[in-house]
Amino acid sequence: MKEFEKKENLQYPQRIGLVQNHFLRNLSLLYRPHNHLRDNEEAMATYMKEVCEAINSRISADVPNSESYKDILRTIWRTVTSKHKSSFYFNLADIISATVKANRNWEAKSGTKKTAKAFSGSFEAEQQAREGEQKKPETVEGWLAKLEETDAMIASGELGRGIGEILRRIPLRGIERLTGEKPDIAPPAKQETPKEHLPDDSGKINMDLIKAGHTAPVFDEFDLAAPLDDPLPEQLRPTVPSLDSL
């Protein structure tokens, strides 16, 4: 469509104005502010500013004109409202996630970031397929799922706490990159050692617990009075020298 092809020189104030008129205005008309925003003008102004910056900073500078920009805003609006179940203002993380997705779709559709598709059956096609399977999640929800999986392995003991807390940094960093905020998600709590398993005040260990955890060895039944008939293998038997060689 021609209206999406014409080139305009969109400056920062114009882009922010589009967000205010075509996103924040709808938000103000259809949803209610939280109490701490409604009763605090400074907090409300900060929220609106952060929404504008979160959206504008994640929409490509290659967007050619206001119509294309508004089309991306409509996509963001539809994505957020399709998942939003509350009557209050949107969560900033949801807006950021929707913006990243909408901008990625626009780049793919407009051809600003083209990926050459290899011929089916070729080495390049197989390489692209492998890269697609190994691609990291690029949404907040995807990184949260990865974090939950890592925490579950730490809690079950399948993954050592030391290496587990190092691996947790990967999804946490991904969430921070998408949302612009450092997530405060604590690792699973350490399981406390039962008091009876610890040494007492004098330093003595409860040996009864250690003995209770032991399993008595089981041996094959045999008669000690019977002669032992267990010859050595041929290759282990000693060689008796001949008397003629002496």
mmCIF file of N, CA and C in Angstrom, residues 70-143:
data_model
loop_
_atom_site.group_PDB
_atom_site.id
_atom_site.type_symbol
_atom_site.label_atom_id
_atom_site.label_comp_id
_atom_site.label_asym_id
_atom_site.label_seq_id
_atom_site.Cartn_x
_atom_site.Cartn_y
_atom_site.Cartn_z
ATOM 1 N N LYS A 70 2.077 3.778 13.160
ATOM 2 C CA LYS A 70 0.776 3.527 13.787
ATOM 3 C C LYS A 70 0.336 2.079 13.600
ATOM 4 N N ASP A 71 0.704 1.478 12.470
ATOM 5 C CA ASP A 71 0.361 0.078 12.245
ATOM 6 C C ASP A 71 1.063 -0.816 13.260
ATOM 7 N N ILE A 72 2.320 -0.501 13.583
ATOM 8 C CA ILE A 72 3.047 -1.258 14.610
ATOM 9 C C ILE A 72 2.394 -1.051 15.971
ATOM 10 N N LEU A 73 1.978 0.190 16.257
ATOM 11 C CA LEU A 73 1.297 0.468 17.532
ATOM 12 C C LEU A 73 0.005 -0.327 17.656
ATOM 13 N N ARG A 74 -0.739 -0.456 16.550
ATOM 14 C CA ARG A 74 -1.976 -1.251 16.593
ATOM 15 C C ARG A 74 -1.673 -2.718 16.876
ATOM 16 N N THR A 75 -0.575 -3.203 16.296
ATOM 17 C CA THR A 75 -0.180 -4.589 16.557
ATOM 18 C C THR A 75 0.179 -4.778 18.031
ATOM 19 N N ILE A 76 0.912 -3.811 18.580
ATOM 20 C CA ILE A 76 1.271 -3.880 20.008
ATOM 21 C C ILE A 76 0.009 -3.874 20.862
ATOM 22 N N TRP A 77 -0.921 -2.985 20.536
ATOM 23 C CA TRP A 77 -2.170 -2.876 21.304
ATOM 24 C C TRP A 77 -2.953 -4.193 21.275
ATOM 25 N N ARG A 78 -3.081 -4.788 20.096
ATOM 26 C CA ARG A 78 -3.830 -6.048 19.986
ATOM 27 C C ARG A 78 -3.150 -7.163 20.772
ATOM 28 N N THR A 79 -1.818 -7.206 20.733
ATOM 29 C CA THR A 79 -1.089 -8.257 21.441
ATOM 30 C C THR A 79 -1.265 -8.134 22.948
ATOM 31 N N VAL A 80 -1.134 -6.901 23.463
ATOM 32 C CA VAL A 80 -1.245 -6.700 24.911
ATOM 33 C C VAL A 80 -2.670 -6.950 25.397
ATOM 34 N N THR A 81 -3.653 -6.395 24.697
ATOM 35 C CA THR A 81 -5.038 -6.529 25.152
ATOM 36 C C THR A 81 -5.552 -7.959 25.034
ATOM 37 N N SER A 82 -4.969 -8.746 24.125
ATOM 38 C CA SER A 82 -5.426 -10.132 23.988
ATOM 39 C C SER A 82 -5.050 -10.980 25.200
ATOM 40 N N LYS A 83 -4.046 -10.533 25.946
ATOM 41 C CA LYS A 83 -3.592 -11.299 27.115
ATOM 42 C C LYS A 83 -3.933 -10.621 28.439
ATOM 43 N N HIS A 84 -4.314 -9.352 28.377
ATOM 44 C CA HIS A 84 -4.549 -8.582 29.605
ATOM 45 C C HIS A 84 -5.930 -8.905 30.166
ATOM 46 N N LYS A 85 -5.980 -9.393 31.391
ATOM 47 C CA LYS A 85 -7.249 -9.808 32.000
ATOM 48 C C LYS A 85 -7.773 -8.807 33.025
ATOM 49 N N SER A 86 -6.988 -7.793 33.339
ATOM 50 C CA SER A 86 -7.372 -6.833 34.372
ATOM 51 C C SER A 86 -8.023 -5.608 33.759
ATOM 52 N N SER A 87 -8.736 -4.852 34.580
ATOM 53 C CA SER A 87 -9.324 -3.590 34.134
ATOM 54 C C SER A 87 -8.390 -2.410 34.389
ATOM 55 N N PHE A 88 -7.196 -2.704 34.950
ATOM 56 C CA PHE A 88 -6.236 -1.652 35.254
ATOM 57 C C PHE A 88 -5.194 -1.535 34.145
ATOM 58 N N TYR A 89 -4.353 -0.507 34.255
ATOM 59 C CA TYR A 89 -3.315 -0.236 33.261
ATOM 60 C C TYR A 89 -2.407 -1.451 33.040
ATOM 61 N N PHE A 90 -1.771 -1.500 31.882
ATOM 62 C CA PHE A 90 -0.947 -2.645 31.502
ATOM 63 C C PHE A 90 0.349 -2.713 32.315
ATOM 64 N N ASN A 91 0.842 -3.931 32.440
ATOM 65 C CA ASN A 91 2.171 -4.138 33.016
ATOM 66 C C ASN A 91 3.224 -3.715 31.997
ATOM 67 N N LEU A 92 4.249 -3.012 32.447
ATOM 68 C CA LEU A 92 5.275 -2.504 31.541
ATOM 69 C C LEU A 92 6.007 -3.644 30.823
ATOM 70 N N ALA A 93 6.221 -4.748 31.516
ATOM 71 C CA ALA A 93 6.909 -5.879 30.889
ATOM 72 C C ALA A 93 6.107 -6.459 29.730
ATOM 73 N N ASP A 94 4.770 -6.480 29.863
ATOM 74 C CA ASP A 94 3.923 -6.977 28.776
ATOM 75 C C ASP A 94 3.988 -6.052 27.554
ATOM 76 N N ILE A 95 4.043 -4.756 27.808
ATOM 77 C CA ILE A 95 4.149 -3.794 26.701
ATOM 78 C C ILE A 95 5.469 -3.977 25.966
ATOM 79 N N ILE A 96 6.544 -4.150 26.711
ATOM 80 C CA ILE A 96 7.871 -4.320 26.101
ATOM 81 C C ILE A 96 7.918 -5.601 25.281
ATOM 82 N N SER A 97 7.403 -6.680 25.845
ATOM 83 C CA SER A 97 7.402 -7.957 25.133
ATOM 84 C C SER A 97 6.620 -7.851 23.827
ATOM 85 N N ALA A 98 5.451 -7.204 23.872
ATOM 86 C CA ALA A 98 4.627 -7.047 22.666
ATOM 87 C C ALA A 98 5.316 -6.150 21.638
ATOM 88 N N THR A 99 6.026 -5.119 22.103
ATOM 89 C CA THR A 99 6.721 -4.210 21.190
ATOM 90 C C THR A 99 7.858 -4.920 20.471
ATOM 91 N N VAL A 100 8.628 -5.688 21.207
ATOM 92 C CA VAL A 100 9.741 -6.431 20.597
ATOM 93 C C VAL A 100 9.217 -7.380 19.520
ATOM 94 N N LYS A 101 8.118 -8.068 19.828
ATOM 95 C CA LYS A 101 7.535 -8.998 18.866
ATOM 96 C C LYS A 101 6.992 -8.271 17.635
ATOM 97 N N ALA A 102 6.291 -7.161 17.847
ATOM 98 C CA ALA A 102 5.718 -6.408 16.728
ATOM 99 C C ALA A 102 6.808 -5.829 15.838
ATOM 100 N N ASN A 103 7.867 -5.330 16.445
ATOM 101 C CA ASN A 103 8.961 -4.760 15.655
ATOM 102 C C ASN A 103 9.681 -5.834 14.855
ATOM 103 N N ARG A 104 9.847 -7.023 15.462
ATOM 104 C CA ARG A 104 10.498 -8.127 14.749
ATOM 105 C C ARG A 104 9.652 -8.551 13.543
ATOM 106 N N ASN A 105 8.345 -8.595 13.738
ATOM 107 C CA ASN A 105 7.455 -8.952 12.616
ATOM 108 C C ASN A 105 7.513 -7.899 11.510
ATOM 109 N N TRP A 106 7.577 -6.615 11.902
ATOM 110 C CA TRP A 106 7.653 -5.555 10.888
ATOM 111 C C TRP A 106 8.958 -5.654 10.093
ATOM 112 N N GLU A 107 10.064 -5.924 10.784
ATOM 113 C CA GLU A 107 11.349 -6.042 10.097
ATOM 114 C C GLU A 107 11.334 -7.209 9.117
ATOM 115 N N ALA A 108 10.724 -8.311 9.534
ATOM 116 C CA ALA A 108 10.668 -9.475 8.643
ATOM 117 C C ALA A 108 9.780 -9.188 7.423
ATOM 118 N N LYS A 109 8.665 -8.485 7.645
ATOM 119 C CA LYS A 109 7.731 -8.192 6.559
ATOM 120 C C LYS A 109 8.273 -7.127 5.607
ATOM 121 N N SER A 110 8.986 -6.147 6.180
ATOM 122 C CA SER A 110 9.483 -5.049 5.345
ATOM 123 C C SER A 110 10.785 -5.383 4.652
ATOM 124 N N GLY A 111 11.441 -6.464 5.108
ATOM 125 C CA GLY A 111 12.671 -6.879 4.444
ATOM 126 C C GLY A 111 13.899 -6.148 4.915
ATOM 127 N N THR A 112 13.820 -5.465 6.057
ATOM 128 C CA THR A 112 15.008 -4.771 6.544
ATOM 129 C C THR A 112 16.037 -5.741 7.093
ATOM 130 N N LYS A 113 15.582 -6.927 7.483
ATOM 131 C CA LYS A 113 16.502 -7.968 7.938
ATOM 132 C C LYS A 113 16.130 -9.257 7.219
ATOM 133 N N LYS A 114 16.728 -9.506 6.086
ATOM 134 C CA LYS A 114 16.384 -10.665 5.276
ATOM 135 C C LYS A 114 17.283 -11.845 5.642
ATOM 136 N N THR A 115 16.686 -13.017 5.644
ATOM 137 C CA THR A 115 17.425 -14.245 5.886
ATOM 138 C C THR A 115 17.300 -15.122 4.660
ATOM 139 N N ALA A 116 18.428 -15.394 4.027
ATOM 140 C CA ALA A 116 18.408 -16.210 2.813
ATOM 141 C C ALA A 116 17.996 -17.632 3.158
ATOM 142 N N LYS A 117 17.072 -18.153 2.390
ATOM 143 C CA LYS A 117 16.595 -19.506 2.621
ATOM 144 C C LYS A 117 17.333 -20.472 1.697
ATOM 145 N N ALA A 118 18.002 -21.448 2.282
ATOM 146 C CA ALA A 118 18.800 -22.374 1.496
ATOM 147 C C ALA A 118 17.903 -23.401 0.820
ATOM 148 N N PHE A 119 18.445 -24.042 -0.233
ATOM 149 C CA PHE A 119 17.704 -25.084 -0.928
ATOM 150 C C PHE A 119 17.482 -26.272 -0.001
ATOM 151 N N SER A 120 16.287 -26.856 -0.083
ATOM 152 C CA SER A 120 15.947 -27.993 0.755
ATOM 153 C C SER A 120 16.889 -29.164 0.467
ATOM 154 N N GLY A 121 17.376 -29.791 1.534
ATOM 155 C CA GLY A 121 18.266 -30.935 1.385
ATOM 156 C C GLY A 121 19.735 -30.574 1.330
ATOM 157 N N SER A 122 20.063 -29.299 1.223
ATOM 158 C CA SER A 122 21.461 -28.892 1.156
ATOM 159 C C SER A 122 22.041 -28.790 2.556
ATOM 160 N N PHE A 123 23.375 -28.677 2.602
ATOM 161 C CA PHE A 123 24.041 -28.541 3.897
ATOM 162 C C PHE A 123 23.593 -27.256 4.596
ATOM 163 N N GLU A 124 23.434 -26.155 3.801
ATOM 164 C CA GLU A 124 23.029 -24.885 4.386
ATOM 165 C C GLU A 124 21.637 -24.966 4.995
ATOM 166 N N ALA A 125 20.736 -25.703 4.327
ATOM 167 C CA ALA A 125 19.373 -25.841 4.861
ATOM 168 C C ALA A 125 19.383 -26.608 6.179
ATOM 169 N N GLU A 126 20.193 -27.665 6.254
ATOM 170 C CA GLU A 126 20.281 -28.429 7.496
ATOM 171 C C GLU A 126 20.881 -27.588 8.617
ATOM 172 N N GLN A 127 21.871 -26.750 8.266
ATOM 173 C CA GLN A 127 22.484 -25.882 9.259
ATOM 174 C C GLN A 127 21.473 -24.873 9.792
ATOM 175 N N GLN A 128 20.652 -24.302 8.891
ATOM 176 C CA GLN A 128 19.632 -23.356 9.319
ATOM 177 C C GLN A 128 18.593 -24.033 10.209
ATOM 178 N N ALA A 129 18.257 -25.267 9.890
ATOM 179 C CA ALA A 129 17.279 -25.996 10.704
ATOM 180 C C ALA A 129 17.819 -26.220 12.109
ATOM 181 N N ARG A 130 19.113 -26.584 12.209
ATOM 182 C CA ARG A 130 19.709 -26.796 13.523
ATOM 183 C C ARG A 130 19.758 -25.499 14.318
ATOM 184 N N GLU A 131 20.113 -24.411 13.645
ATOM 185 C CA GLU A 131 20.168 -23.125 14.335
ATOM 186 C C GLU A 131 18.785 -22.702 14.808
ATOM 187 N N GLY A 132 17.748 -23.034 13.999
ATOM 188 C CA GLY A 132 16.391 -22.691 14.404
ATOM 189 C C GLY A 132 15.949 -23.462 15.629
ATOM 190 N N GLU A 133 16.361 -24.740 15.709
ATOM 191 C CA GLU A 133 15.979 -25.561 16.860
ATOM 192 C C GLU A 133 16.698 -25.105 18.126
ATOM 193 N N GLN A 134 17.954 -24.620 17.973
ATOM 194 C CA GLN A 134 18.742 -24.247 19.135
ATOM 195 C C GLN A 134 18.567 -22.788 19.523
ATOM 196 N N LYS A 135 17.734 -22.053 18.784
ATOM 197 C CA LYS A 135 17.570 -20.628 19.037
ATOM 198 C C LYS A 135 16.974 -20.390 20.425
ATOM 199 N N LYS A 136 17.533 -19.456 21.152
ATOM 200 C CA LYS A 136 17.081 -19.156 22.501
ATOM 201 C C LYS A 136 15.718 -18.470 22.460
ATOM 202 N N PRO A 137 14.932 -18.629 23.514
ATOM 203 C CA PRO A 137 13.637 -17.947 23.549
ATOM 204 C C PRO A 137 13.819 -16.435 23.538
ATOM 205 N N GLU A 138 12.999 -15.743 22.774
ATOM 206 C CA GLU A 138 13.150 -14.300 22.626
ATOM 207 C C GLU A 138 11.972 -13.549 23.226
ATOM 208 N N THR A 139 11.265 -14.177 24.158
ATOM 209 C CA THR A 139 10.167 -13.498 24.831
ATOM 210 C C THR A 139 10.376 -13.623 26.331
ATOM 211 N N VAL A 140 9.752 -12.713 27.061
ATOM 212 C CA VAL A 140 9.844 -12.769 28.524
ATOM 213 C C VAL A 140 9.286 -14.091 29.026
ATOM 214 N N GLU A 141 8.163 -14.539 28.423
ATOM 215 C CA GLU A 141 7.556 -15.803 28.852
ATOM 216 C C GLU A 141 8.497 -16.979 28.607
ATOM 217 N N GLY A 142 9.198 -16.949 27.467
ATOM 218 C CA GLY A 142 10.132 -18.032 27.166
ATOM 219 C C GLY A 142 11.279 -18.098 28.155
ATOM 220 N N TRP A 143 11.825 -16.928 28.504
ATOM 221 C CA TRP A 143 12.923 -16.907 29.477
ATOM 222 C C TRP A 143 12.428 -17.309 30.863
#
